[in-house]
Amino acid sequence: MNLRRRDFLRLGAMAGAGCLLFPKNYVFGQNSPKLKPFVDPLPIPPVLPGATSFDIHMRQFFQKLHRDLPPTKLWGYEGMFLGPTFEVRSGSPITVQWLNDLPGQKHFLPAVDTTIHGSESNVPEVRSVVHLHGAKVLADSDGYPEAWFTNGFGKTGPFFSTRVYHYPNDQAATMLWYHDHSLGITRLNVFAGLAGVYLIRDEDEDELPLPKGKFEVPLVFMDRAFNPDGSLHYPVQTVPPPPPPVSPIWVPEFFGDTALVNGKILPFLEVEPRKYRFRMLNACNARFLHLTFTNATDNKDQLHFHQIGTDQGFLHKPVTLMDLLMSPAERFDVVIDFTGQKGKSFILNNDAPAPFPGGGAPGMVPQFMEFRVTLPLTSTDQPLPERLAPVHLLETEDAVRVRRLTLRENDDPNGNPIIDFLGDRRWNEPITENPRAGTIEQWDLINTTTDGHPIHVHLVRFNVINRQLFDLNVFNQTGKLKFLGPPEPPAPNERPAWKDTVVVFPGDTTSGQGKLTRIIAKFDLPNEAEFPPGNRQQYVWHCHILEHEDNEMMRPYAVVSGKEDKD
Amino acid sequence: MPRCKIVRIFAMTLFAVLVPCTHGQQPAAPAPQKPHDSHAGHTAAAPSAPAAHEMKPADAADVASLDAILAAFYASNSGAVGQKRDIVRFSSLFYPGAQLMPAEGKGHGTNMPRAFAPSTYIANTDLFAAEEGYLVKEIARRTERFGKIAQVFSTYEARHASSDPRPFVRGVNSFQLFFDGHRWWILSLAWQTETPELKLPEEYLR
């Protein structure tokens, strides 16, 4: 019998134990130092000066993340965590040369798993590539996961094509964010600090009577775990590791026990008794957030979220909400009105189960930050506009194609997750999603798993159409969809709206129910760029739980010019 | 404003699902709305009866006796490298709503067992079986029966290939079964694998 490598490893394990060694447990970061909340002011990342070209360096550095925590080793853009904020105008292109100045040959987080696709032992560990999340860009500037590069461009990945990225900003005012997207280690590079905010402004936004200047504040939420010396702690599988094909180091999700906003642990912000506009981003690796805003001494005294925008721009009118559910990578543009609250403090709370929605992971991050209404009122504000921006929804009858794409978890026979799949295919299999440039497609995302997955499609913005429960047993056995009820309309802050990340909720799998989420997108290239027939602009779509994305829950797709490829 | 959580207890299992919801929200001015509540609200209101009854019925020979249903279970759960397992046959052995729970299966940071519907278990593990080979068989059994109900401790071992000299995993399948007068059903299955710290005792090997 020919022994494969994984058989060899397995037999090696068996020699001592006489049986298969399954993981005893997954180690999660639940022992971070207990830190006093709300002792550090909220940092506001600096805005880059107006320019049309930028050199942005990725560096290693140490930064204090809490008054009582020793400085933490981090990686960040321009040597800061978070990275600096871009503020650009719609229609005014910029170029950015992303420069990898990260040191060494080994990743400083000892969690690189060489069994994961694209992260094999012959690939440099200290590699990076930058994706501007939500940007409408040509493929060579999208930060394709295999377009990575090392320090000084010493080595480059197989899809590397340019040192300078072009961002045409051919899209409406919104909040994007930039972060690392290196194949197989995105979860580690983002965890290390490689993320920042990118704001696009336009004339429509200028004319809206919204809080501006110091009254417009980015809030970037993250969870992390720390060692007592202040260093980051990213978990790995327990020792001995599980046998292949379960990855020996990778964990299915990271849930930290320490909340950060804008790179500071449990900060506070002093505010005036007036409206503030908060540009909110869930930048956690895997944690969904279910946020409420309550009085620090009376949790029945609750402020409303007036949501005015989402991933890809303004809603058509404000939506007033008591709570927000944010999946990783989603952005919510909200206004909070502190008028009449002088002297009070409010806490931004989170009670989302992790994993979402099933829960069960140890540790919560029940609070993110405190708002103290302590500053004197310096200027009056205006009522929220009743109308924000038109949202012209795509029509399903205009879709040239409906694709059915399955989200599937793959387990070993003992129920241990190995990987998750999109469309039942691995990363390295041939491209199967190949929309023609300029056409509209409907994608039906069929969730057979127990988890909610934030699905992000690069390049495009889309509308959420609806969701629908289906019979999971029938689907598993026949591949046919038998629906168990009528389509469910999206939430009021999902439609009418433009999104680039959508929560693909699960059904109730133990009751034999799956859930399908329908989205519709027009696959436009920036500035209606035209290429010769057959040209393929290659992007990706993926789950934005970074641990899933790193381990097969990501697929390439191509926007094809001229005519649609044959499948 | 009041908020609540619904703690949904799946009574057949130890598996609890915590789902946030906003039932009972008081209207404000303007009336607040709940985003993304399609999961919590609609799942709770959705039809709960699985449709397994509508699937292909079991082969009568597979469910005529305890011996038969256990034999069919192991046969349909086994697959050599490159072989597709019979998900329809496997599913037909189980009562609608039956759940499979691996005692050692973790993976999502919880010490509670995850529960699978039969078809989901096969669908989720098909790739492993097809690529690695999963030939599982019963090697010992302890049965308790009273009237229509039975519980079976079935010791199993699995190999990647029939030529493998030793199994790569062993453990105990704990079945709850029911006889409806015409056929046997598997009501639930929990299983515990052998680990270095938890060796199979002799009484479960004979």
PDB file of N, CA and C in Angstrom, chain A residues 16 41 67 80 108 214 247 257 261 290 299 457 548:
ATOM      1  N   GLY A  16       1.710   5.813  18.822  1.00  0.00           N
ATOM      2  CA  GLY A  16       1.752   6.050  20.249  1.00  0.00           C
ATOM      3  C   GLY A  16       0.423   5.797  20.925  1.00  0.00           C
ATOM      4  N   PRO A  41      -9.057  57.701  25.938  1.00  0.00           N
ATOM      5  CA  PRO A  41      -9.920  58.370  24.954  1.00  0.00           C
ATOM      6  C   PRO A  41      -9.878  57.650  23.613  1.00  0.00           C
ATOM      7  N   ARG A  67      -4.235  51.877  28.729  1.00  0.00           N
ATOM      8  CA  ARG A  67      -3.381  52.522  29.744  1.00  0.00           C
ATOM      9  C   ARG A  67      -2.579  51.504  30.542  1.00  0.00           C
ATOM     10  N   MET A  80       0.861  52.526  12.080  1.00  0.00           N
ATOM     11  CA  MET A  80      -0.148  52.852  13.081  1.00  0.00           C
ATOM     12  C   MET A  80      -1.322  51.883  12.986  1.00  0.00           C
ATOM     13  N   PHE A 108       5.107  37.116  12.844  1.00  0.00           N
ATOM     14  CA  PHE A 108       5.307  37.225  14.288  1.00  0.00           C
ATOM     15  C   PHE A 108       4.186  36.551  15.074  1.00  0.00           C
ATOM     16  N   LYS A 214     -15.606  67.471  13.313  1.00  0.00           N
ATOM     17  CA  LYS A 214     -15.359  66.690  14.526  1.00  0.00           C
ATOM     18  C   LYS A 214     -16.602  65.941  14.997  1.00  0.00           C
ATOM     19  N   SER A 247      -7.042  20.801   9.664  1.00  0.00           N
ATOM     20  CA  SER A 247      -5.813  21.586   9.701  1.00  0.00           C
ATOM     21  C   SER A 247      -5.212  21.556  11.101  1.00  0.00           C
ATOM     22  N   ASP A 257     -11.583  38.087  23.569  1.00  0.00           N
ATOM     23  CA  ASP A 257     -12.312  38.472  24.779  1.00  0.00           C
ATOM     24  C   ASP A 257     -12.128  39.942  25.120  1.00  0.00           C
ATOM     25  N   VAL A 261     -11.960  49.718  19.860  1.00  0.00           N
ATOM     26  CA  VAL A 261     -12.549  50.636  18.879  1.00  0.00           C
ATOM     27  C   VAL A 261     -11.426  51.547  18.393  1.00  0.00           C
ATOM     28  N   HIS A 290     -24.128  42.615  17.836  1.00  0.00           N
ATOM     29  CA  HIS A 290     -25.518  43.038  18.006  1.00  0.00           C
ATOM     30  C   HIS A 290     -25.475  44.174  19.026  1.00  0.00           C
ATOM     31  N   ASN A 299     -30.034  50.843  32.058  1.00  0.00           N
ATOM     32  CA  ASN A 299     -30.017  50.242  30.718  1.00  0.00           C
ATOM     33  C   ASN A 299     -31.371  50.284  30.027  1.00  0.00           C
ATOM     34  N   VAL A 457     -18.791  40.146  -2.233  1.00  0.00           N
ATOM     35  CA  VAL A 457     -18.445  39.996  -3.642  1.00  0.00           C
ATOM     36  C   VAL A 457     -17.603  41.216  -4.037  1.00  0.00           C
ATOM     37  N   HIS A 548     -12.659  31.484   7.727  1.00  0.00           N
ATOM     38  CA  HIS A 548     -13.297  30.736   6.638  1.00  0.00           C
ATOM     39  C   HIS A 548     -12.669  31.104   5.297  1.00  0.00           C
TER      40      HIS A 548
END
